[in-house]
Short mmCIF file of C-alpha atoms in Angstrom, two decimals:
data_model
loop_
_atom_site.label_atom_id
_atom_site.label_comp_id
_atom_site.label_asym_id
_atom_site.label_seq_id
_atom_site.Cartn_x
_atom_site.Cartn_y
_atom_site.Cartn_z
CA MET A 1 5.43 85.18 -10.31
CA LYS A 2 7.80 88.03 -9.77
CA LYS A 3 6.06 88.58 -6.45
CA ILE A 4 6.64 84.70 -5.67
CA ILE A 5 10.48 84.95 -6.75
CA LEU A 6 11.33 88.20 -4.70
CA SER A 7 9.55 87.02 -1.47
CA ILE A 8 11.70 83.54 -2.09
CA CYS A 9 14.72 85.82 -2.34
CA CYS A 10 13.60 87.84 0.84
CA MET A 11 13.07 84.79 3.06
CA LEU A 12 16.86 83.23 1.79
CA THR A 13 18.31 87.08 2.64
CA LEU A 14 16.93 86.74 6.35
CA VAL A 15 17.92 83.27 6.44
CA VAL A 16 21.49 83.78 5.57
CA VAL A 17 21.48 86.72 7.51
CA VAL A 18 19.66 84.96 10.90
CA PHE A 19 22.33 82.28 10.57
CA GLY A 20 25.29 84.15 9.54
CA MET A 21 24.29 86.14 12.72
CA THR A 22 23.61 82.97 15.26
CA SER A 23 27.17 81.41 13.82
CA CYS A 24 29.33 84.60 14.23
CA LYS A 25 29.17 83.99 17.70
CA LYS A 26 32.04 85.61 19.78
CA LYS A 27 34.84 83.01 20.89
CA ASP A 28 36.20 82.83 24.76
CA VAL A 29 39.42 84.65 25.49
CA THR A 30 41.25 82.94 27.67
CA TYR A 31 44.43 83.50 29.49
CA THR A 32 46.98 81.63 31.20
CA VAL A 33 47.86 82.58 35.00
CA THR A 34 51.23 80.72 36.23
CA PHE A 35 51.74 80.47 39.87
CA MET A 36 55.31 80.20 41.07
CA ASP A 37 57.51 79.83 44.33
CA GLY A 38 61.19 81.30 42.74
CA GLU A 39 61.89 78.97 39.91
CA THR A 40 59.09 76.46 40.68
CA VAL A 41 55.61 76.48 38.92
CA LEU A 42 53.14 75.63 41.66
CA LYS A 43 49.88 75.89 39.31
CA THR A 44 49.03 76.55 35.71
CA GLU A 45 45.16 77.93 35.03
CA THR A 46 43.59 79.23 32.17
CA VAL A 47 41.19 81.78 32.92
CA LYS A 48 38.40 83.57 30.87
CA GLU A 49 38.95 87.30 30.38
CA GLY A 50 37.70 89.19 33.04
CA GLU A 51 37.63 86.34 35.60
CA ASN A 52 39.13 85.37 38.45
CA ALA A 53 42.07 82.63 38.84
CA GLN A 54 41.35 80.54 41.73
CA GLY A 55 44.79 79.75 43.10
CA LEU A 56 46.17 78.29 45.54
CA THR A 57 47.27 79.18 49.16
CA PRO A 58 50.97 77.58 49.17
CA THR A 59 53.00 76.63 52.10
CA LYS A 60 56.80 76.79 53.21
CA GLU A 61 58.36 75.77 56.30
CA GLY A 62 59.11 78.82 58.71
CA TYR A 63 57.07 81.49 56.57
CA THR A 64 53.53 82.53 55.94
CA PHE A 65 52.28 83.20 52.66
CA ASP A 66 51.73 87.14 52.08
CA GLY A 67 49.53 86.84 49.09
CA TRP A 68 50.78 87.02 45.14
CA SER A 69 53.27 89.35 43.48
CA VAL A 70 50.17 91.01 41.24
CA SER A 71 46.76 90.70 41.31
CA VAL A 72 45.22 87.59 40.16
CA GLU A 73 41.64 89.12 39.47
CA ASN A 74 39.98 90.35 36.66
CA VAL A 75 42.32 88.90 34.78
CA THR A 76 42.85 90.66 31.08
CA SER A 77 46.39 89.28 29.96
CA ASP A 78 48.59 86.07 30.62
CA ILE A 79 50.09 86.59 34.41
CA THR A 80 53.32 85.14 36.15
CA ALA A 81 52.15 85.26 39.32
CA TYR A 82 54.95 84.87 42.87
CA ALA A 83 54.30 83.97 46.23
CA LYS A 84 55.16 86.24 48.42
CA PHE A 85 56.58 85.06 51.78
CA THR A 86 57.40 86.53 55.19
CA PRO A 87 59.92 84.96 57.70
CA ILE A 88 58.19 83.44 60.99
CA THR A 89 59.89 85.37 63.77
CA TYR A 90 59.84 84.11 67.61
CA THR A 91 61.05 86.47 70.69
CA VAL A 92 63.70 84.60 72.56
CA THR A 93 64.11 85.86 76.32
CA PHE A 94 67.05 85.40 78.49
CA LYS A 95 66.52 85.47 82.01
CA ASP A 96 67.95 84.55 85.36
CA GLY A 97 65.52 83.66 87.57
CA ASP A 98 62.71 86.07 86.99
CA GLU A 99 65.25 88.90 85.59
CA VAL A 100 65.19 89.57 82.28
CA LEU A 101 68.78 90.09 80.75
CA LYS A 102 68.22 90.50 77.15
CA THR A 103 65.41 90.16 74.53
CA GLU A 104 65.84 89.10 70.62
CA ASN A 105 63.77 88.41 67.79
CA VAL A 106 64.52 85.58 65.91
CA LYS A 107 63.53 84.08 62.38
CA TYR A 108 62.56 80.80 62.04
CA GLY A 109 65.84 78.32 61.99
CA GLU A 110 68.39 80.77 62.87
CA ASN A 111 70.26 81.03 66.30
CA ALA A 112 69.61 83.64 68.82
CA LEU A 113 73.28 85.41 69.82
CA GLY A 114 72.24 85.40 73.37
CA LEU A 115 74.75 86.70 75.92
CA THR A 116 77.47 85.21 78.59
CA PRO A 117 75.53 86.54 81.76
CA GLU A 118 78.28 86.89 84.64
CA LYS A 119 77.64 86.32 88.86
CA GLU A 120 79.53 86.65 91.30
CA GLY A 121 80.79 82.84 92.58
CA TYR A 122 79.12 81.49 89.57
CA THR A 123 80.50 79.43 86.09
CA PHE A 124 77.68 79.95 83.44
CA THR A 125 77.67 76.75 81.87
CA GLY A 126 74.59 77.50 79.09
CA TRP A 127 71.03 78.23 79.22
CA SER A 128 68.45 75.43 80.02
CA VAL A 129 67.12 75.32 75.96
CA SER A 130 68.83 75.40 72.99
CA VAL A 131 69.04 78.74 71.76
CA GLU A 132 70.26 77.67 68.29
CA ASN A 133 67.82 76.69 64.99
CA ILE A 134 64.83 78.34 66.67
CA THR A 135 61.93 76.89 65.41
CA SER A 136 59.02 77.27 68.33
#
C-alpha cells in the first residue's frame, strides 16, 4: 500500500512539475517604434525584442530621404526615429550664347542669384527662363 501511495505521489509530483514548466512560457517582450517627421507621427509599430521594425520611406517635396536618426534594427527598447532629409540641389548655368557666365547650385524652391551681364550696344532684359523658385 505504501508503494502505491508513493508511486501516486511521485506521478502527481511529475505531472505538477511538467505542467508548471509548460505554463511558465516566457512572454514575448515588445517595444514601440515611433517614426516621426519633425512633430508629425508618420507611423507607430509594435516590434518584438531583437527584431527589426518595418518602417516606411517617407517623401517630402524637394528633398531626398536619407534614413532614420537611429537604427530601427534589433530593437531592444522603445524608439523614436526621426526622418532625415537632404534638399535637392540643382545647377543653374547662366550663358551668353555658348559662353558660360556663371554657375550656381540652388536648393529646390529657392531663387538663383544670377547676374546682370553687360554687353556694349545691348540692354539686358532678362534670362530666357525664370531663375526663381527652381524646381527642376
